[in-house]
mmCIF file of C-alpha atoms in Angstrom:
data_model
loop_
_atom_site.group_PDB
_atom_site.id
_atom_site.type_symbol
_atom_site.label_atom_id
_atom_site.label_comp_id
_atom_site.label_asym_id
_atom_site.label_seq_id
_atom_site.Cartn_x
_atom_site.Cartn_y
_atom_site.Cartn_z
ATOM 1 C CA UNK A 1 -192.695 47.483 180.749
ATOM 2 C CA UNK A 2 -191.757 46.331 184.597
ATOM 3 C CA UNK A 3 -188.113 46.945 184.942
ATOM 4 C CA UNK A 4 -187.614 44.092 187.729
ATOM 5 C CA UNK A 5 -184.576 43.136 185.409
ATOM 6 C CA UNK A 6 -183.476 46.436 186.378
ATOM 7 C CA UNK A 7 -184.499 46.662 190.091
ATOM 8 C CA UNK A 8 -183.112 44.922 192.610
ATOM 9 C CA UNK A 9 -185.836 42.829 194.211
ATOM 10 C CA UNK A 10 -187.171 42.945 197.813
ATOM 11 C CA UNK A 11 -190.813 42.132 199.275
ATOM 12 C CA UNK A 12 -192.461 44.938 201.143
ATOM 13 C CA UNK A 13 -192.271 44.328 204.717
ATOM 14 C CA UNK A 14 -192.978 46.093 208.190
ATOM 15 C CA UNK A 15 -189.266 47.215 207.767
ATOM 16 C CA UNK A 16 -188.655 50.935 208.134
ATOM 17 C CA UNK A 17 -186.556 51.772 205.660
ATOM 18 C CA UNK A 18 -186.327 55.372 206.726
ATOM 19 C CA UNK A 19 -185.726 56.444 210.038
ATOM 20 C CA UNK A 20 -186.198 59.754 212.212
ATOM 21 C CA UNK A 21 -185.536 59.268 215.896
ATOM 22 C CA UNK A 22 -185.577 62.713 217.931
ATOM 23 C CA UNK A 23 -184.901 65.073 215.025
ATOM 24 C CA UNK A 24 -184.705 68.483 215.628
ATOM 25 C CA UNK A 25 -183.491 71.500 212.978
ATOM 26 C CA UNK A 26 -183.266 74.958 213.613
ATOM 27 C CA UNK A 27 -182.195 77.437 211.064
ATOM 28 C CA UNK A 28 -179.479 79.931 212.477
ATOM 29 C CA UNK A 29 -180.348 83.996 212.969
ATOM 30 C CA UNK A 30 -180.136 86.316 210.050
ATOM 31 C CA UNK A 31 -179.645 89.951 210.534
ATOM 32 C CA UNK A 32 -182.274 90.920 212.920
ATOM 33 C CA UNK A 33 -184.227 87.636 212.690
ATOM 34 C CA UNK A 34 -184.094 85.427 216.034
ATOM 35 C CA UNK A 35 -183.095 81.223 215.118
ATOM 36 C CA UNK A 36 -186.142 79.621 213.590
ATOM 37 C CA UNK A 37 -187.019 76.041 215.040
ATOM 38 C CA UNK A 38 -188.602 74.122 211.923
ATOM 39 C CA UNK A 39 -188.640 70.609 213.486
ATOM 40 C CA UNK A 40 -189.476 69.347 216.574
ATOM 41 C CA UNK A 41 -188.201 66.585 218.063
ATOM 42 C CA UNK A 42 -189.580 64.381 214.977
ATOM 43 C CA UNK A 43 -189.828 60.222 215.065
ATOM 44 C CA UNK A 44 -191.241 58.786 212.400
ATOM 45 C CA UNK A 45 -190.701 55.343 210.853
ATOM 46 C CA UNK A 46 -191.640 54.637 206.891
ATOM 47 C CA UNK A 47 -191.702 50.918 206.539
ATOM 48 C CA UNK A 48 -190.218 49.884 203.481
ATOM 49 C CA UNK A 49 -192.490 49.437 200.382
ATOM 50 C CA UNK A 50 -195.157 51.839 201.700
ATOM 51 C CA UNK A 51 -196.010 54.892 200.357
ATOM 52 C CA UNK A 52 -196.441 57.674 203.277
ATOM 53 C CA UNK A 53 -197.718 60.809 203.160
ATOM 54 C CA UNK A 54 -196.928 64.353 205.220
ATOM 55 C CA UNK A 55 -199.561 66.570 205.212
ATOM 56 C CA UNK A 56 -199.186 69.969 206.657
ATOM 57 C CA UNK A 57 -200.338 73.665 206.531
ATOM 58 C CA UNK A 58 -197.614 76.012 204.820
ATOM 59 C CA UNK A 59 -194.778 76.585 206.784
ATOM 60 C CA UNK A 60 -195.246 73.431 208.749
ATOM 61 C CA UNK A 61 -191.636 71.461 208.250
ATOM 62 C CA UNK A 62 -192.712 69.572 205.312
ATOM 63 C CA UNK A 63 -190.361 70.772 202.758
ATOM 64 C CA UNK A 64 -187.629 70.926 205.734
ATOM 65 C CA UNK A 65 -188.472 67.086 206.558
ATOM 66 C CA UNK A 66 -187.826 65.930 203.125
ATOM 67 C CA UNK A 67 -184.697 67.527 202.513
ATOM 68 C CA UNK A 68 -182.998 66.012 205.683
ATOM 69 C CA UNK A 69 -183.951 62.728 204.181
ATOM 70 C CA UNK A 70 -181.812 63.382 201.323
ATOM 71 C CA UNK A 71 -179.011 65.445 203.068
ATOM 72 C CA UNK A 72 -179.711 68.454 201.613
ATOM 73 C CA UNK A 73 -180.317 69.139 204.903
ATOM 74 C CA UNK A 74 -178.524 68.118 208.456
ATOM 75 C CA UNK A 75 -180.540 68.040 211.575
ATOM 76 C CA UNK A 76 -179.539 69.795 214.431
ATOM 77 C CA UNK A 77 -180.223 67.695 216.934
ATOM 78 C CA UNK A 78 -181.346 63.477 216.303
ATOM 79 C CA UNK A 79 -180.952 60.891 213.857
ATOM 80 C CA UNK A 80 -181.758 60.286 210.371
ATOM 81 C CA UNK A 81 -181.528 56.461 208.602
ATOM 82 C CA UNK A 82 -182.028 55.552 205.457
ATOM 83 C CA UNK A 83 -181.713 51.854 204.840
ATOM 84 C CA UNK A 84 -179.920 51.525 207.920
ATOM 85 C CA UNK A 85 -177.167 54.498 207.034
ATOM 86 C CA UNK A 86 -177.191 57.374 208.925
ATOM 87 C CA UNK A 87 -177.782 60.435 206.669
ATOM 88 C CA UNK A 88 -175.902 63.237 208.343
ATOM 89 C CA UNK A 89 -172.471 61.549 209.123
ATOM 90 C CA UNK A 90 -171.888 61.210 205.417
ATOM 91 C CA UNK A 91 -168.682 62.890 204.041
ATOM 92 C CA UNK A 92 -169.569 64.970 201.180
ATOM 93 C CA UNK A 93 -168.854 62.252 198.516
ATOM 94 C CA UNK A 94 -170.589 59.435 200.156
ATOM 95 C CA UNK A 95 -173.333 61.079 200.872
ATOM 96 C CA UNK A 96 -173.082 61.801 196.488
ATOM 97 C CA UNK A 97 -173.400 58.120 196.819
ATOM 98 C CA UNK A 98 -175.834 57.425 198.676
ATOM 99 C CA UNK A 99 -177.812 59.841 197.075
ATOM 100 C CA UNK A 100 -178.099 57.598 194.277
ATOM 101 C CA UNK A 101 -180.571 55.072 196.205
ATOM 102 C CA UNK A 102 -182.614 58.464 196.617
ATOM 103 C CA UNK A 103 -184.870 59.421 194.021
ATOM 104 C CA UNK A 104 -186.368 63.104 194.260
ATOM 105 C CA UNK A 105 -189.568 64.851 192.283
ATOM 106 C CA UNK A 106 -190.273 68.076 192.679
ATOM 107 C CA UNK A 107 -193.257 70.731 192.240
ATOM 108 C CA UNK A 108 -192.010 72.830 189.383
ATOM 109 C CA UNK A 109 -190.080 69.782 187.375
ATOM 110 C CA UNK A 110 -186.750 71.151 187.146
ATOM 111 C CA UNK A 111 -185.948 69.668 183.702
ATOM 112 C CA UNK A 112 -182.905 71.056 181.931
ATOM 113 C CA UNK A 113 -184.697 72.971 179.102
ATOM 114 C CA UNK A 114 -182.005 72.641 176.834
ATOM 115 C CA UNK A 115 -181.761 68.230 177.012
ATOM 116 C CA UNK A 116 -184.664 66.416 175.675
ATOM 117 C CA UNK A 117 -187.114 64.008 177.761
ATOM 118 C CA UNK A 118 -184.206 61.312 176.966
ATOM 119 C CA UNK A 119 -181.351 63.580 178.222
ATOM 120 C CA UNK A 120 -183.385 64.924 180.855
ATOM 121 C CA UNK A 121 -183.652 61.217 181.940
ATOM 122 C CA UNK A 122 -180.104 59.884 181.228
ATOM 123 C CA UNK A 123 -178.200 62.898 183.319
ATOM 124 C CA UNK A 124 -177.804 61.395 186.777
ATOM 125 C CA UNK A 125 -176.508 58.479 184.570
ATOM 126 C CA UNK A 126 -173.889 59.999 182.970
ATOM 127 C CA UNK A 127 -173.103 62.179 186.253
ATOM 128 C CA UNK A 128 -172.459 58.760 187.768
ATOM 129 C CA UNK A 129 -170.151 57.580 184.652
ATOM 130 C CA UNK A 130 -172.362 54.807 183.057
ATOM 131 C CA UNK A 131 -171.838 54.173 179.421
ATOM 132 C CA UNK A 132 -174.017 55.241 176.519
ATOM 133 C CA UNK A 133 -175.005 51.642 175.970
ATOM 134 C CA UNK A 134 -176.453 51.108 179.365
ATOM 135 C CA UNK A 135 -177.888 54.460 179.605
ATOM 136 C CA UNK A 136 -179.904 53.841 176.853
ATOM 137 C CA UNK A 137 -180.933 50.493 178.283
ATOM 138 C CA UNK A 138 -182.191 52.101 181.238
ATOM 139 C CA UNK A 139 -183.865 55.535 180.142
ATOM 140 C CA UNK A 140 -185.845 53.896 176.833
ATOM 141 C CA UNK A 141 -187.719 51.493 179.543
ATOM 142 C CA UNK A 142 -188.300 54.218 182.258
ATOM 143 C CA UNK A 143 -189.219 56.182 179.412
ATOM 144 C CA UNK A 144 -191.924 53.770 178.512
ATOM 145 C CA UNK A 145 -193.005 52.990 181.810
ATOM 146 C CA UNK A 146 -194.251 56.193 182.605
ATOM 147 C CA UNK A 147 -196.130 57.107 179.491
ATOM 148 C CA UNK A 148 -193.815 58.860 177.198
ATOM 149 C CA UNK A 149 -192.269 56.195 174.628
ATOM 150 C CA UNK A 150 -193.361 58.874 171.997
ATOM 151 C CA UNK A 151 -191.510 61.886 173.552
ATOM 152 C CA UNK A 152 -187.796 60.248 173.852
ATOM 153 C CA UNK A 153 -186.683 63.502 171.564
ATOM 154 C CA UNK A 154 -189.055 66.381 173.260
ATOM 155 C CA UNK A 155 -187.852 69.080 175.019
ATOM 156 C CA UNK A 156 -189.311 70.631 177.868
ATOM 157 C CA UNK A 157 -191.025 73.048 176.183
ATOM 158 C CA UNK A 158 -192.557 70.874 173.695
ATOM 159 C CA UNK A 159 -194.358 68.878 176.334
ATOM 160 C CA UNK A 160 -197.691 69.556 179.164
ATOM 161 C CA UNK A 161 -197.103 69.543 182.812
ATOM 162 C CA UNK A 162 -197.905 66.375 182.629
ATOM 163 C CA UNK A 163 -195.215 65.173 180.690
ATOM 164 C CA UNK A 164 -192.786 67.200 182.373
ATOM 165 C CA UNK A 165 -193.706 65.515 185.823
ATOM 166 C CA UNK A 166 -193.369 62.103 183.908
ATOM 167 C CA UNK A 167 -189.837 63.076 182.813
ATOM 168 C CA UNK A 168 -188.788 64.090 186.248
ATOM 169 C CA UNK A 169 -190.139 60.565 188.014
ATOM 170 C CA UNK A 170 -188.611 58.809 185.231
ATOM 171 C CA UNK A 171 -185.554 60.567 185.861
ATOM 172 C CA UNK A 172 -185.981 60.226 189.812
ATOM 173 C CA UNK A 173 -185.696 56.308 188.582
ATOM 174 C CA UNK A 174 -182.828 56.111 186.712
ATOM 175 C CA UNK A 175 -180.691 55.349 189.758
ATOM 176 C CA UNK A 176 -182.414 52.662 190.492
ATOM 177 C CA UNK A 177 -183.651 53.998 193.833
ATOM 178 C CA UNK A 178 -184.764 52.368 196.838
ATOM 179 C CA UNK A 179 -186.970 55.239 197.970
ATOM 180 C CA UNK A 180 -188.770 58.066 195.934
ATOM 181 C CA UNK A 181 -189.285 61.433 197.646
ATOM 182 C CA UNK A 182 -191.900 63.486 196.434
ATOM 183 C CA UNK A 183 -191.635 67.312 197.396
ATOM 184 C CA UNK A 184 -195.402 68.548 196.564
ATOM 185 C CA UNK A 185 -194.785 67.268 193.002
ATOM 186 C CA UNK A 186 -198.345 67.648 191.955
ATOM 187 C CA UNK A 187 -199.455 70.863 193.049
ATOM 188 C CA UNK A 188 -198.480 72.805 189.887
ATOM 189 C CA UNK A 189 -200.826 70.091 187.989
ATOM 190 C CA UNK A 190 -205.197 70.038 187.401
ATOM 191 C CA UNK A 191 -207.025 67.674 189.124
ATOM 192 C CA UNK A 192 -207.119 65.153 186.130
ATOM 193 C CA UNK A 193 -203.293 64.966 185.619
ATOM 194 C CA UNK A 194 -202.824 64.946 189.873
ATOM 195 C CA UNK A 195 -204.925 61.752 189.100
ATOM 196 C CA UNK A 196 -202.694 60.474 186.269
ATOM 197 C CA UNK A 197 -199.423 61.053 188.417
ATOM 198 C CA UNK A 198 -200.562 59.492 191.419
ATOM 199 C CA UNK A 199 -202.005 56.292 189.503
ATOM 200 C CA UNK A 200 -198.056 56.506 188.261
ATOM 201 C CA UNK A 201 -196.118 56.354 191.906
ATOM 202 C CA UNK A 202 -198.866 53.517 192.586
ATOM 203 C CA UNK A 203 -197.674 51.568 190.017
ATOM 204 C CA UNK A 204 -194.089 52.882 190.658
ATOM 205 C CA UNK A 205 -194.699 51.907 193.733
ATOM 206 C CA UNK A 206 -196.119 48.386 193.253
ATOM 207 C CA UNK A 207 -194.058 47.351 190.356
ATOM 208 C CA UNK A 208 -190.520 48.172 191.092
ATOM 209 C CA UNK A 209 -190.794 47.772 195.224
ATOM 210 C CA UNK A 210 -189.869 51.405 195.786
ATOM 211 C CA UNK A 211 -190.624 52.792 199.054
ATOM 212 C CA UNK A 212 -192.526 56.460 198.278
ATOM 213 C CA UNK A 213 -192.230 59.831 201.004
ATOM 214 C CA UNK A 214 -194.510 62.481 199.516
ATOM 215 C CA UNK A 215 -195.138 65.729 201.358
ATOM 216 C CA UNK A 216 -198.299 67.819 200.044
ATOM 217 C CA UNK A 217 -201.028 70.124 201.511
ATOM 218 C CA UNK A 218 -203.608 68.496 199.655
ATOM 219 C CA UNK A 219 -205.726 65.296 202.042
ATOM 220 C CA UNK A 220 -207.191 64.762 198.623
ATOM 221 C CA UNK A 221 -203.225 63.447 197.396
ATOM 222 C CA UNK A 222 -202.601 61.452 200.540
ATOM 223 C CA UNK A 223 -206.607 59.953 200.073
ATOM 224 C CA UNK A 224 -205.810 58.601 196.418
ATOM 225 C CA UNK A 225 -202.452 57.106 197.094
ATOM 226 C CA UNK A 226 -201.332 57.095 200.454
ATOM 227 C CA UNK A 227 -201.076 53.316 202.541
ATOM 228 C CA UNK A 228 -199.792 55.781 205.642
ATOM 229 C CA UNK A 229 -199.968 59.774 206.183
ATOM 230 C CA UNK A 230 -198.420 61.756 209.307
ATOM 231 C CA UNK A 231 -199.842 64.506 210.103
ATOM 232 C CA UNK A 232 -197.558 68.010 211.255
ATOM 233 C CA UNK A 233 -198.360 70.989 212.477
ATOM 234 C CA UNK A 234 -196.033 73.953 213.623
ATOM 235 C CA UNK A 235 -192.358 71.429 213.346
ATOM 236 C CA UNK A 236 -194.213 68.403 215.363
ATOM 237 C CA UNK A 237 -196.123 64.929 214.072
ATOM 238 C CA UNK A 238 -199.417 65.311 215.921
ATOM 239 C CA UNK A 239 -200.979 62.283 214.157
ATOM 240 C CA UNK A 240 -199.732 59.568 212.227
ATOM 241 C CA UNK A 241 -201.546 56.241 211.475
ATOM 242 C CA UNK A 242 -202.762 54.034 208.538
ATOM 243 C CA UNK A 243 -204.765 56.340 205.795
ATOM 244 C CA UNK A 244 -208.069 54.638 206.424
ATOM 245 C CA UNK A 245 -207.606 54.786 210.041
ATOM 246 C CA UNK A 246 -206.617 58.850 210.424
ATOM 247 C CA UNK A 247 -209.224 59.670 207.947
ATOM 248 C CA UNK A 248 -211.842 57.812 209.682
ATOM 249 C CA UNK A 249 -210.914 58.634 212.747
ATOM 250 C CA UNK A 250 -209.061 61.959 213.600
ATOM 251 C CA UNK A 251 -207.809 62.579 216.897
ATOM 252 C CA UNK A 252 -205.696 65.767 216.414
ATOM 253 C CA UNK A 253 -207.791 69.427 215.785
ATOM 254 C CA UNK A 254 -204.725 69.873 212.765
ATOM 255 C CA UNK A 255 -205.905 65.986 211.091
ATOM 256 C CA UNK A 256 -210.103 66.809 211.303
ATOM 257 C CA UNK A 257 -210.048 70.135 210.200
ATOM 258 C CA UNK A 258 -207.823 68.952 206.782
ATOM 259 C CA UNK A 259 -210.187 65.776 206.363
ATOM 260 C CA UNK A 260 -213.534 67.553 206.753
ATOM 261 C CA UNK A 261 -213.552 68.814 203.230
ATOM 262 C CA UNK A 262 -212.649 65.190 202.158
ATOM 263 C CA UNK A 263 -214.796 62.870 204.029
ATOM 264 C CA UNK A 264 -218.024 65.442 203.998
ATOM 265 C CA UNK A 265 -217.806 66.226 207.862
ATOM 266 C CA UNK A 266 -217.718 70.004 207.161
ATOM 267 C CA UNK A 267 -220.890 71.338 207.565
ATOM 268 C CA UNK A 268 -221.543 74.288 205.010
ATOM 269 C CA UNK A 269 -220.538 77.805 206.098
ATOM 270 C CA UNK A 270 -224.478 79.065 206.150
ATOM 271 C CA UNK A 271 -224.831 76.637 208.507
ATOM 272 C CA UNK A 272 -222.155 76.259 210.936
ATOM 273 C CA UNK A 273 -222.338 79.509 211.540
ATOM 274 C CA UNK A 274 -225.924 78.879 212.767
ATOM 275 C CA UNK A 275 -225.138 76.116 215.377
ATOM 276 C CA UNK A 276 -225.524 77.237 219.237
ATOM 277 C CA UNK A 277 -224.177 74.541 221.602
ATOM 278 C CA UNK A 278 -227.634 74.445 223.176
ATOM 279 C CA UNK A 279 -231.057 73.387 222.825
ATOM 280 C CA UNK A 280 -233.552 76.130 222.643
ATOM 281 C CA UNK A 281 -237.700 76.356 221.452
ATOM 282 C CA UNK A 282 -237.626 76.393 217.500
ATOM 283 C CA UNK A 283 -234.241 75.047 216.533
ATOM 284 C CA UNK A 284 -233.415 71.369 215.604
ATOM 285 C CA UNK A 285 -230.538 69.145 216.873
ATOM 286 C CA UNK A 286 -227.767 68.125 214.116
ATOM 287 C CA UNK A 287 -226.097 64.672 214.408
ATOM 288 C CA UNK A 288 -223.210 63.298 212.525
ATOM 289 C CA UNK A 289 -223.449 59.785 211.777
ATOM 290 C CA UNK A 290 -220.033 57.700 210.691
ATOM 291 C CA UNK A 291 -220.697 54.300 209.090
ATOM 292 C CA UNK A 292 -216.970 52.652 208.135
ATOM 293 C CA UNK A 293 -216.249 49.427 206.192
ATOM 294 C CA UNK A 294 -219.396 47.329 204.439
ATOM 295 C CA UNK A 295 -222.290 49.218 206.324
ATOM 296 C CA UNK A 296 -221.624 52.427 204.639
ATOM 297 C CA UNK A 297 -223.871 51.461 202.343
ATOM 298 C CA UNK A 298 -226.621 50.419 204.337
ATOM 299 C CA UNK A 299 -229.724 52.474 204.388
ATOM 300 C CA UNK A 300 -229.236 53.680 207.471
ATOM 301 C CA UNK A 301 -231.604 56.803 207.230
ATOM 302 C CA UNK A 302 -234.612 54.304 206.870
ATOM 303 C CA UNK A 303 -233.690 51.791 209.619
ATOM 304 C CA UNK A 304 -233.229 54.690 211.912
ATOM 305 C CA UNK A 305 -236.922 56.218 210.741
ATOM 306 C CA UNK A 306 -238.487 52.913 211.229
ATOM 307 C CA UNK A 307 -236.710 52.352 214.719
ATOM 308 C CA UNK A 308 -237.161 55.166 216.304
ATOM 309 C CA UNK A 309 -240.558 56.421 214.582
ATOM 310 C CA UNK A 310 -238.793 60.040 214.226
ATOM 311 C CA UNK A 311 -238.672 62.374 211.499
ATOM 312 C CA UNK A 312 -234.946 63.155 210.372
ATOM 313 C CA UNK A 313 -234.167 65.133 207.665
ATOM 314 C CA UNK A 314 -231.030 65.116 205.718
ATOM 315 C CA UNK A 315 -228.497 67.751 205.984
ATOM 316 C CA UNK A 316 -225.446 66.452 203.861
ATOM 317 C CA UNK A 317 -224.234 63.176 202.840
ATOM 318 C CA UNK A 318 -221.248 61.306 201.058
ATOM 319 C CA UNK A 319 -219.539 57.983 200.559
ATOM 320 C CA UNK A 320 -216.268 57.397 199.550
ATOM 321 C CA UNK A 321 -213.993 54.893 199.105
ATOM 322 C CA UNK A 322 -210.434 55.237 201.135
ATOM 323 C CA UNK A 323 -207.570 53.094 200.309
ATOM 324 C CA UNK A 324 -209.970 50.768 198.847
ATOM 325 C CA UNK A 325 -212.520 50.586 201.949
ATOM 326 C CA UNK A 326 -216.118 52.151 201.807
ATOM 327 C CA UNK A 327 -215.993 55.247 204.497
ATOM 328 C CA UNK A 328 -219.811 57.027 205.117
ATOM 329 C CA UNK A 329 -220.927 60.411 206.923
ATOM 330 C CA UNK A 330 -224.143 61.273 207.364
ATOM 331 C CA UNK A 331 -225.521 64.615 208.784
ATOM 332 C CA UNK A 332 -229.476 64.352 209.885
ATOM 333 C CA UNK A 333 -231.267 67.057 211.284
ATOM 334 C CA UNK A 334 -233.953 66.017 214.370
ATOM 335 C CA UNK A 335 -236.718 67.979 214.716
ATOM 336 C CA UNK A 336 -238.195 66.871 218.137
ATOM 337 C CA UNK A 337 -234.982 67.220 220.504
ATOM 338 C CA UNK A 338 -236.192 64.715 223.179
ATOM 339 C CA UNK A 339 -235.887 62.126 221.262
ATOM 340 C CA UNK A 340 -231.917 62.839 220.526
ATOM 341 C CA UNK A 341 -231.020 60.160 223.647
ATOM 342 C CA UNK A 342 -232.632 57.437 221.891
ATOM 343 C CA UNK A 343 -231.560 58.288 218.422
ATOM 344 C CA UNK A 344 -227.783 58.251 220.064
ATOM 345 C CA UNK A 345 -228.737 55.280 221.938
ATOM 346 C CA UNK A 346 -229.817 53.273 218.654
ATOM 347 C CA UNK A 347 -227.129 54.607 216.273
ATOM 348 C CA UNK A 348 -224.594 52.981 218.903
ATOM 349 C CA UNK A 349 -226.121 49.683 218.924
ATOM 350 C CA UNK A 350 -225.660 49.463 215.125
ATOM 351 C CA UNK A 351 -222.197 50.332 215.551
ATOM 352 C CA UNK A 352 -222.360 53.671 214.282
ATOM 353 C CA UNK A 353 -220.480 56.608 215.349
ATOM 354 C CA UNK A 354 -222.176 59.643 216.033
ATOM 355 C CA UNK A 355 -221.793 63.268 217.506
ATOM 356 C CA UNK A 356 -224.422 66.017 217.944
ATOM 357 C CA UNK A 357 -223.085 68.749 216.364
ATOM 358 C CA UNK A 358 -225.320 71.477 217.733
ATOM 359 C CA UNK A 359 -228.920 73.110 217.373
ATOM 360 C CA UNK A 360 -230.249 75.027 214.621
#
């Protein structure tokens, strides 16, 4: 069931409904321990209706990033907006309030083990005084919208990880939020329920206009449901683009090394560490070749044979699909090495990307 009787309306737009201009947090010195700087001066804009993704490495800011967005954390330093309303000048009760607007999943669920999926659902309503009758108006739909109609009376225990996750977005709802944050809320879940959950925040996403922030570790999360990602490494945004566009095209060391494993641009350990940066008598030159959009599935390996009259052999291989656009790599392996300028020369004119990875 859509709940746009529910939701209050508004068309995704360029709009950023969250704001971080200049933010900086540093945690204060414990014991022996000198102050830890965990952001860097951070700016990053999430237009409303999007769904945008922070990748990092552990320890990167992710988890501190999300948390100033909900005031669980203030910034030290900078300025943090959502929907217009700064974030860290709430008093303690407004900020209550405007909490409201701000949905939050997390990694490990926390469900109250003792309230079933319906009570689970229902307590930021009744924390916020609304009566049984429209609590039960609001949690049976939210209920049903994310899968679990049949579960109203479950507990916690009674129900997969799945489930569990379901409860928590569905609960993350009840507020009618205008943003959902997601704090690595699929990492405790196998690869087929990540799936399942993800296809949920799209359609949470799509369906009831609510603008998602996820943070996760994983390129393959920000790949299946990500329309944005930013990118940060030590407390800093190094990179930060549309999906398609970081993925295809990575600028920052951070942003290539985590979308190698995704977009088959990692070559395979027995062979990387067999590449010399030089030619030499024996040893073949490796090219990478990046097709993007419709051409990916050209047969590129054949119109490059026929061209060029060369032998190339295939190393690796993969196409994908990347929020909904065909994305190709294509590692070749060229025997005679004086013919690399004019394979380079010939892959350009067909518009495709390349780089010579080494000799082996």
């Amino acid at each position: 069931m859509k709940l746009t009787e529910h939701i209050s309306s508004g068309a995704a737009s360029d709009e950023a409904i969250i704001q971080l201009r200049g933010v900086e947090k540093t945690f204060a010195a414990r014991g022996a321990n000198a102050p830890v700087t965990a952001l860097h001066e951070i700016n990053l804009d999430v237009p409303r209706g999007a769904i945008l993704g922070v990748i990092g490495r552990s320890g990167a800011g992710k988890s501190t990033l999300i948390r100033l967005v909900n005031g669980l954390e203030l910034p030290s330093s900078g300025s943090v907006r959502v929907d217009g309303v700064e974030i860290s000048a709430l008093e303690e009760r407004a900020l209550r309030q405007e909490r409201r607007s701000i949905g939050m999943i997390f990694q490990h669920f926390n469900l109250l083990a003792r309230r079933t999926a319906f009570g689970n659902v229902a307590l930021p309503l009744e924390i916020a005084g609304v009566s049984k009758a429209e609590i039960r108006k609001r949690v049976l739909p939210l209920l049903d919208l994310v899968g679990l109609s049949d579960k109203v009376d479950r507990y916690p225990a009674e129900l997969s990880g799945g489930q569990k996750q379901r409860v928590g977005i569905a609960r993350a709802l009840a507020t009618n939020p205008k943003v959902l944050l997601s704090d690595e809320a699929t990492s405790a879940l196998d690869p087929e329920t990540t799936e399942q959950i993800l296809a949920l925040l799209k359609q949470v996403n799509a369906e009831l206009d609510v603008t998602v922030l996820l943070i996760t570790h994983e390129m393959s999360v920000i790949k299946g449901v990500a329309d944005r990602v930013a990118v940060i490494d030590e407390g800093r945004i190094v990179e930060e683009g549309a999906t398609y566009d970081v993925f295809t095209g990575p600028q920052h060391a951070t942003t290539r090394n985590f979308v190698s494993s995704i977009t088959g641009t990692r070559l395979p350990e027995h062979l990387a560490t067999r590449l010399s940066a030089t030619p030499s008598a024996g040893k073949e030159a490796l090219v990478q070749l990046v097709f993007k959009g419709e051409g990916a599935a050209q047969p590129w390996l054949s119109v490059l044979t026929r061209k060029l009259d060369v032998d190339l052999g295939i190393v690796q291989a993969k196409v994908d699909h990347i929020s909904g656009r065909p994305f190709g790599t294509l590692v070749v392996s060229l025997p005679d090495v004086a013919k690399l300028p004019a394979l380079l020369e010939t892959s350009k004119e067909l518009g495709l990307e390349t780089e010579v990875l080494g000799y082996a």
